[in-house]
mmCIF file with all atom_site columns, C-alpha atoms in Angstrom:
data_model
loop_
_atom_site.group_PDB
_atom_site.id
_atom_site.type_symbol
_atom_site.label_atom_id
_atom_site.label_alt_id
_atom_site.label_comp_id
_atom_site.label_asym_id
_atom_site.label_entity_id
_atom_site.label_seq_id
_atom_site.pdbx_PDB_ins_code
_atom_site.Cartn_x
_atom_site.Cartn_y
_atom_site.Cartn_z
_atom_site.occupancy
_atom_site.B_iso_or_equiv
_atom_site.pdbx_formal_charge
_atom_site.auth_seq_id
_atom_site.auth_comp_id
_atom_site.auth_asym_id
_atom_site.auth_atom_id
_atom_site.pdbx_PDB_model_num
ATOM 1   C CA . UNK A 1 1   ? 5.999  29.833 151.790 1.00 0.00 ? 1   UNK A CA 1
ATOM 2   C CA . UNK A 1 2   ? 2.868  27.640 153.031 1.00 0.00 ? 2   UNK A CA 1
ATOM 3   C CA . UNK A 1 3   ? 2.456  26.292 156.066 1.00 0.00 ? 3   UNK A CA 1
ATOM 4   C CA . UNK A 1 4   ? 2.687  22.755 156.457 1.00 0.00 ? 4   UNK A CA 1
ATOM 5   C CA . UNK A 1 5   ? 2.369  19.443 158.595 1.00 0.00 ? 5   UNK A CA 1
ATOM 6   C CA . UNK A 1 6   ? 4.759  16.853 158.859 1.00 0.00 ? 6   UNK A CA 1
ATOM 7   C CA . UNK A 1 7   ? 4.509  13.148 160.513 1.00 0.00 ? 7   UNK A CA 1
ATOM 8   C CA . UNK A 1 8   ? 7.669  12.260 161.237 1.00 0.00 ? 8   UNK A CA 1
ATOM 9   C CA . UNK A 1 9   ? 9.260  9.554  163.722 1.00 0.00 ? 9   UNK A CA 1
ATOM 10  C CA . UNK A 1 10  ? 6.197  7.502  164.541 1.00 0.00 ? 10  UNK A CA 1
ATOM 11  C CA . UNK A 1 11  ? 3.879  10.859 164.117 1.00 0.00 ? 11  UNK A CA 1
ATOM 12  C CA . UNK A 1 12  ? 6.058  12.674 167.109 1.00 0.00 ? 12  UNK A CA 1
ATOM 13  C CA . UNK A 1 13  ? 6.367  15.930 164.748 1.00 0.00 ? 13  UNK A CA 1
ATOM 14  C CA . UNK A 1 14  ? 2.965  17.329 164.491 1.00 0.00 ? 14  UNK A CA 1
ATOM 15  C CA . UNK A 1 15  ? 3.318  20.776 163.017 1.00 0.00 ? 15  UNK A CA 1
ATOM 16  C CA . UNK A 1 16  ? 6.070  22.290 160.799 1.00 0.00 ? 16  UNK A CA 1
ATOM 17  C CA . UNK A 1 17  ? 5.339  25.395 159.393 1.00 0.00 ? 17  UNK A CA 1
ATOM 18  C CA . UNK A 1 18  ? 6.862  28.903 157.916 1.00 0.00 ? 18  UNK A CA 1
ATOM 19  C CA . UNK A 1 19  ? 3.898  31.697 158.302 1.00 0.00 ? 19  UNK A CA 1
ATOM 20  C CA . UNK A 1 20  ? 3.343  35.205 156.743 1.00 0.00 ? 20  UNK A CA 1
ATOM 21  C CA . UNK A 1 21  ? 0.214  35.310 159.286 1.00 0.00 ? 21  UNK A CA 1
ATOM 22  C CA . UNK A 1 22  ? 0.280  35.888 163.319 1.00 0.00 ? 22  UNK A CA 1
ATOM 23  C CA . UNK A 1 23  ? 1.451  32.813 165.063 1.00 0.00 ? 23  UNK A CA 1
ATOM 24  C CA . UNK A 1 24  ? -1.395 31.342 166.984 1.00 0.00 ? 24  UNK A CA 1
ATOM 25  C CA . UNK A 1 25  ? 0.203  29.978 170.759 1.00 0.00 ? 25  UNK A CA 1
ATOM 26  C CA . UNK A 1 26  ? -3.241 28.056 170.915 1.00 0.00 ? 26  UNK A CA 1
ATOM 27  C CA . UNK A 1 27  ? -2.531 26.022 167.241 1.00 0.00 ? 27  UNK A CA 1
ATOM 28  C CA . UNK A 1 28  ? 1.325  24.970 168.641 1.00 0.00 ? 28  UNK A CA 1
ATOM 29  C CA . UNK A 1 29  ? -0.499 23.889 172.113 1.00 0.00 ? 29  UNK A CA 1
ATOM 30  C CA . UNK A 1 30  ? -2.793 21.708 170.393 1.00 0.00 ? 30  UNK A CA 1
ATOM 31  C CA . UNK A 1 31  ? -0.416 20.245 168.121 1.00 0.00 ? 31  UNK A CA 1
ATOM 32  C CA . UNK A 1 32  ? 1.253  18.991 171.321 1.00 0.00 ? 32  UNK A CA 1
ATOM 33  C CA . UNK A 1 33  ? -1.505 17.341 172.764 1.00 0.00 ? 33  UNK A CA 1
ATOM 34  C CA . UNK A 1 34  ? -0.761 13.760 173.886 1.00 0.00 ? 34  UNK A CA 1
ATOM 35  C CA . UNK A 1 35  ? -2.377 11.629 177.096 1.00 0.00 ? 35  UNK A CA 1
ATOM 36  C CA . UNK A 1 36  ? 1.623  10.060 177.573 1.00 0.00 ? 36  UNK A CA 1
ATOM 37  C CA . UNK A 1 37  ? 2.605  13.925 177.687 1.00 0.00 ? 37  UNK A CA 1
ATOM 38  C CA . UNK A 1 38  ? 3.307  14.831 181.534 1.00 0.00 ? 38  UNK A CA 1
ATOM 39  C CA . UNK A 1 39  ? 4.612  18.183 180.443 1.00 0.00 ? 39  UNK A CA 1
ATOM 40  C CA . UNK A 1 40  ? 4.774  20.309 177.426 1.00 0.00 ? 40  UNK A CA 1
ATOM 41  C CA . UNK A 1 41  ? 7.307  23.065 176.879 1.00 0.00 ? 41  UNK A CA 1
ATOM 42  C CA . UNK A 1 42  ? 6.866  26.224 174.967 1.00 0.00 ? 42  UNK A CA 1
ATOM 43  C CA . UNK A 1 43  ? 9.287  28.818 173.582 1.00 0.00 ? 43  UNK A CA 1
ATOM 44  C CA . UNK A 1 44  ? 7.871  32.030 172.398 1.00 0.00 ? 44  UNK A CA 1
ATOM 45  C CA . UNK A 1 45  ? 10.682 34.039 170.475 1.00 0.00 ? 45  UNK A CA 1
ATOM 46  C CA . UNK A 1 46  ? 9.546  37.884 170.196 1.00 0.00 ? 46  UNK A CA 1
ATOM 47  C CA . UNK A 1 47  ? 10.508 40.820 168.316 1.00 0.00 ? 47  UNK A CA 1
ATOM 48  C CA . UNK A 1 48  ? 12.445 42.995 170.857 1.00 0.00 ? 48  UNK A CA 1
ATOM 49  C CA . UNK A 1 49  ? 12.703 46.810 170.525 1.00 0.00 ? 49  UNK A CA 1
ATOM 50  C CA . UNK A 1 50  ? 16.535 46.759 170.789 1.00 0.00 ? 50  UNK A CA 1
ATOM 51  C CA . UNK A 1 51  ? 19.407 44.891 169.769 1.00 0.00 ? 51  UNK A CA 1
ATOM 52  C CA . UNK A 1 52  ? 23.251 45.636 170.975 1.00 0.00 ? 52  UNK A CA 1
ATOM 53  C CA . UNK A 1 53  ? 22.302 48.892 172.430 1.00 0.00 ? 53  UNK A CA 1
ATOM 54  C CA . UNK A 1 54  ? 20.186 49.797 169.535 1.00 0.00 ? 54  UNK A CA 1
ATOM 55  C CA . UNK A 1 55  ? 16.930 50.784 168.992 1.00 0.00 ? 55  UNK A CA 1
ATOM 56  C CA . UNK A 1 56  ? 14.814 48.384 166.692 1.00 0.00 ? 56  UNK A CA 1
ATOM 57  C CA . UNK A 1 57  ? 11.546 49.909 164.766 1.00 0.00 ? 57  UNK A CA 1
ATOM 58  C CA . UNK A 1 58  ? 10.941 46.091 163.398 1.00 0.00 ? 58  UNK A CA 1
ATOM 59  C CA . UNK A 1 59  ? 11.931 43.400 161.252 1.00 0.00 ? 59  UNK A CA 1
ATOM 60  C CA . UNK A 1 60  ? 11.607 41.548 158.439 1.00 0.00 ? 60  UNK A CA 1
ATOM 61  C CA . UNK A 1 61  ? 12.375 37.716 157.824 1.00 0.00 ? 61  UNK A CA 1
ATOM 62  C CA . UNK A 1 62  ? 13.140 35.969 154.857 1.00 0.00 ? 62  UNK A CA 1
ATOM 63  C CA . UNK A 1 63  ? 13.123 31.910 154.469 1.00 0.00 ? 63  UNK A CA 1
ATOM 64  C CA . UNK A 1 64  ? 15.354 30.494 151.847 1.00 0.00 ? 64  UNK A CA 1
ATOM 65  C CA . UNK A 1 65  ? 13.307 27.752 149.477 1.00 0.00 ? 65  UNK A CA 1
ATOM 66  C CA . UNK A 1 66  ? 15.087 25.031 151.188 1.00 0.00 ? 66  UNK A CA 1
ATOM 67  C CA . UNK A 1 67  ? 14.102 26.277 154.628 1.00 0.00 ? 67  UNK A CA 1
ATOM 68  C CA . UNK A 1 68  ? 10.984 24.116 155.413 1.00 0.00 ? 68  UNK A CA 1
ATOM 69  C CA . UNK A 1 69  ? 12.852 21.141 154.411 1.00 0.00 ? 69  UNK A CA 1
ATOM 70  C CA . UNK A 1 70  ? 15.582 22.178 156.662 1.00 0.00 ? 70  UNK A CA 1
ATOM 71  C CA . UNK A 1 71  ? 12.909 22.861 159.761 1.00 0.00 ? 71  UNK A CA 1
ATOM 72  C CA . UNK A 1 72  ? 11.160 19.735 158.934 1.00 0.00 ? 72  UNK A CA 1
ATOM 73  C CA . UNK A 1 73  ? 14.713 17.513 159.399 1.00 0.00 ? 73  UNK A CA 1
ATOM 74  C CA . UNK A 1 74  ? 15.623 19.737 162.286 1.00 0.00 ? 74  UNK A CA 1
ATOM 75  C CA . UNK A 1 75  ? 12.141 18.513 163.907 1.00 0.00 ? 75  UNK A CA 1
ATOM 76  C CA . UNK A 1 76  ? 12.845 14.499 163.150 1.00 0.00 ? 76  UNK A CA 1
ATOM 77  C CA . UNK A 1 77  ? 16.234 14.692 164.545 1.00 0.00 ? 77  UNK A CA 1
ATOM 78  C CA . UNK A 1 78  ? 15.140 16.363 167.697 1.00 0.00 ? 78  UNK A CA 1
ATOM 79  C CA . UNK A 1 79  ? 12.220 13.728 167.663 1.00 0.00 ? 79  UNK A CA 1
ATOM 80  C CA . UNK A 1 80  ? 15.085 10.967 167.214 1.00 0.00 ? 80  UNK A CA 1
ATOM 81  C CA . UNK A 1 81  ? 17.428 12.358 169.996 1.00 0.00 ? 81  UNK A CA 1
ATOM 82  C CA . UNK A 1 82  ? 14.776 12.890 172.858 1.00 0.00 ? 82  UNK A CA 1
ATOM 83  C CA . UNK A 1 83  ? 12.066 10.638 174.475 1.00 0.00 ? 83  UNK A CA 1
ATOM 84  C CA . UNK A 1 84  ? 9.195  13.196 173.156 1.00 0.00 ? 84  UNK A CA 1
ATOM 85  C CA . UNK A 1 85  ? 5.660  12.485 172.592 1.00 0.00 ? 85  UNK A CA 1
ATOM 86  C CA . UNK A 1 86  ? 4.878  15.505 170.195 1.00 0.00 ? 86  UNK A CA 1
ATOM 87  C CA . UNK A 1 87  ? 6.655  18.521 168.403 1.00 0.00 ? 87  UNK A CA 1
ATOM 88  C CA . UNK A 1 88  ? 5.587  21.291 166.974 1.00 0.00 ? 88  UNK A CA 1
ATOM 89  C CA . UNK A 1 89  ? 7.263  24.756 165.575 1.00 0.00 ? 89  UNK A CA 1
ATOM 90  C CA . UNK A 1 90  ? 5.776  27.613 163.444 1.00 0.00 ? 90  UNK A CA 1
ATOM 91  C CA . UNK A 1 91  ? 8.282  30.381 162.196 1.00 0.00 ? 91  UNK A CA 1
ATOM 92  C CA . UNK A 1 92  ? 7.008  33.836 160.669 1.00 0.00 ? 92  UNK A CA 1
ATOM 93  C CA . UNK A 1 93  ? 8.309  35.116 157.787 1.00 0.00 ? 93  UNK A CA 1
ATOM 94  C CA . UNK A 1 94  ? 7.682  38.418 156.410 1.00 0.00 ? 94  UNK A CA 1
ATOM 95  C CA . UNK A 1 95  ? 7.380  42.083 158.442 1.00 0.00 ? 95  UNK A CA 1
ATOM 96  C CA . UNK A 1 96  ? 7.471  42.060 162.024 1.00 0.00 ? 96  UNK A CA 1
ATOM 97  C CA . UNK A 1 97  ? 6.115  44.464 164.616 1.00 0.00 ? 97  UNK A CA 1
ATOM 98  C CA . UNK A 1 98  ? 7.977  45.376 168.023 1.00 0.00 ? 98  UNK A CA 1
ATOM 99  C CA . UNK A 1 99  ? 6.218  42.475 170.279 1.00 0.00 ? 99  UNK A CA 1
ATOM 100 C CA . UNK A 1 100 ? 5.188  40.135 167.506 1.00 0.00 ? 100 UNK A CA 1
ATOM 101 C CA . UNK A 1 101 ? 5.925  36.460 167.942 1.00 0.00 ? 101 UNK A CA 1
ATOM 102 C CA . UNK A 1 102 ? 8.701  35.455 165.505 1.00 0.00 ? 102 UNK A CA 1
ATOM 103 C CA . UNK A 1 103 ? 8.710  31.735 166.440 1.00 0.00 ? 103 UNK A CA 1
ATOM 104 C CA . UNK A 1 104 ? 6.432  29.489 168.494 1.00 0.00 ? 104 UNK A CA 1
ATOM 105 C CA . UNK A 1 105 ? 7.753  26.014 169.046 1.00 0.00 ? 105 UNK A CA 1
ATOM 106 C CA . UNK A 1 106 ? 7.262  23.276 171.605 1.00 0.00 ? 106 UNK A CA 1
ATOM 107 C CA . UNK A 1 107 ? 7.708  19.619 172.967 1.00 0.00 ? 107 UNK A CA 1
ATOM 108 C CA . UNK A 1 108 ? 5.464  17.236 175.121 1.00 0.00 ? 108 UNK A CA 1
ATOM 109 C CA . UNK A 1 109 ? 7.050  14.840 176.991 1.00 0.00 ? 109 UNK A CA 1
ATOM 110 C CA . UNK A 1 110 ? 6.232  12.552 179.922 1.00 0.00 ? 110 UNK A CA 1
ATOM 111 C CA . UNK A 1 111 ? 8.471  14.695 182.259 1.00 0.00 ? 111 UNK A CA 1
ATOM 112 C CA . UNK A 1 112 ? 9.505  18.438 182.388 1.00 0.00 ? 112 UNK A CA 1
ATOM 113 C CA . UNK A 1 113 ? 13.146 17.822 182.120 1.00 0.00 ? 113 UNK A CA 1
ATOM 114 C CA . UNK A 1 114 ? 13.051 16.166 178.815 1.00 0.00 ? 114 UNK A CA 1
ATOM 115 C CA . UNK A 1 115 ? 10.693 18.722 177.335 1.00 0.00 ? 115 UNK A CA 1
ATOM 116 C CA . UNK A 1 116 ? 13.075 21.418 178.357 1.00 0.00 ? 116 UNK A CA 1
ATOM 117 C CA . UNK A 1 117 ? 16.013 19.882 177.100 1.00 0.00 ? 117 UNK A CA 1
ATOM 118 C CA . UNK A 1 118 ? 14.264 19.130 173.646 1.00 0.00 ? 118 UNK A CA 1
ATOM 119 C CA . UNK A 1 119 ? 12.856 22.535 173.200 1.00 0.00 ? 119 UNK A CA 1
ATOM 120 C CA . UNK A 1 120 ? 16.213 24.056 173.694 1.00 0.00 ? 120 UNK A CA 1
ATOM 121 C CA . UNK A 1 121 ? 17.590 21.727 171.629 1.00 0.00 ? 121 UNK A CA 1
ATOM 122 C CA . UNK A 1 122 ? 14.889 22.749 168.648 1.00 0.00 ? 122 UNK A CA 1
ATOM 123 C CA . UNK A 1 123 ? 15.454 26.318 169.118 1.00 0.00 ? 123 UNK A CA 1
ATOM 124 C CA . UNK A 1 124 ? 19.214 26.309 169.253 1.00 0.00 ? 124 UNK A CA 1
ATOM 125 C CA . UNK A 1 125 ? 19.477 23.882 165.900 1.00 0.00 ? 125 UNK A CA 1
ATOM 126 C CA . UNK A 1 126 ? 16.481 25.661 164.187 1.00 0.00 ? 126 UNK A CA 1
ATOM 127 C CA . UNK A 1 127 ? 18.896 28.816 164.869 1.00 0.00 ? 127 UNK A CA 1
ATOM 128 C CA . UNK A 1 128 ? 22.210 27.234 163.728 1.00 0.00 ? 128 UNK A CA 1
ATOM 129 C CA . UNK A 1 129 ? 20.869 25.539 160.521 1.00 0.00 ? 129 UNK A CA 1
ATOM 130 C CA . UNK A 1 130 ? 17.538 26.266 159.156 1.00 0.00 ? 130 UNK A CA 1
ATOM 131 C CA . UNK A 1 131 ? 17.947 29.284 156.057 1.00 0.00 ? 131 UNK A CA 1
ATOM 132 C CA . UNK A 1 132 ? 15.967 31.975 157.886 1.00 0.00 ? 132 UNK A CA 1
ATOM 133 C CA . UNK A 1 133 ? 17.529 35.399 157.953 1.00 0.00 ? 133 UNK A CA 1
ATOM 134 C CA . UNK A 1 134 ? 16.389 38.621 159.766 1.00 0.00 ? 134 UNK A CA 1
ATOM 135 C CA . UNK A 1 135 ? 16.410 41.925 158.691 1.00 0.00 ? 135 UNK A CA 1
ATOM 136 C CA . UNK A 1 136 ? 16.842 44.592 161.375 1.00 0.00 ? 136 UNK A CA 1
ATOM 137 C CA . UNK A 1 137 ? 15.244 48.137 161.008 1.00 0.00 ? 137 UNK A CA 1
ATOM 138 C CA . UNK A 1 138 ? 17.141 50.528 163.614 1.00 0.00 ? 138 UNK A CA 1
ATOM 139 C CA . UNK A 1 139 ? 15.663 53.602 165.055 1.00 0.00 ? 139 UNK A CA 1
ATOM 140 C CA . UNK A 1 140 ? 18.489 55.586 163.502 1.00 0.00 ? 140 UNK A CA 1
ATOM 141 C CA . UNK A 1 141 ? 17.073 54.841 160.043 1.00 0.00 ? 141 UNK A CA 1
ATOM 142 C CA . UNK A 1 142 ? 20.202 51.955 159.713 1.00 0.00 ? 142 UNK A CA 1
ATOM 143 C CA . UNK A 1 143 ? 19.013 48.301 158.982 1.00 0.00 ? 143 UNK A CA 1
ATOM 144 C CA . UNK A 1 144 ? 21.103 45.429 159.084 1.00 0.00 ? 144 UNK A CA 1
ATOM 145 C CA . UNK A 1 145 ? 21.139 41.364 158.225 1.00 0.00 ? 145 UNK A CA 1
ATOM 146 C CA . UNK A 1 146 ? 21.266 38.645 160.513 1.00 0.00 ? 146 UNK A CA 1
ATOM 147 C CA . UNK A 1 147 ? 22.071 35.181 160.277 1.00 0.00 ? 147 UNK A CA 1
ATOM 148 C CA . UNK A 1 148 ? 23.253 35.553 156.470 1.00 0.00 ? 148 UNK A CA 1
ATOM 149 C CA . UNK A 1 149 ? 26.025 33.319 155.234 1.00 0.00 ? 149 UNK A CA 1
#
């Protein structure tokens, strides 16, 4: 998967990508810069060391070939549904360690409430509709897939 930049509704969607390399918070923040925005809301999803009471040692993300297009569609939808000036989202693929950023996303809006709401909608819709699957590795040697059909 290669990272790609999209320009959707009125150039609101500034950055959309799937990356095997570590994600850079500064890249997302830079993409959200807009003179009309009084608020930038960021969400960083990280790999945690546990899930449902079990120790996690790492995980891997696998993206369907259509994941980039689905992610772009979700971003365009959020841009149409909320009064935001900018949207940016990057999602990791490949193997990640505890503490690594799995997803970094954000929105810029005139007011914080709109930015909060748009970012929440963005991560929720991404998790619901973008075909990216997580393979968790547990401390006891077991493994499981999350988000597969």
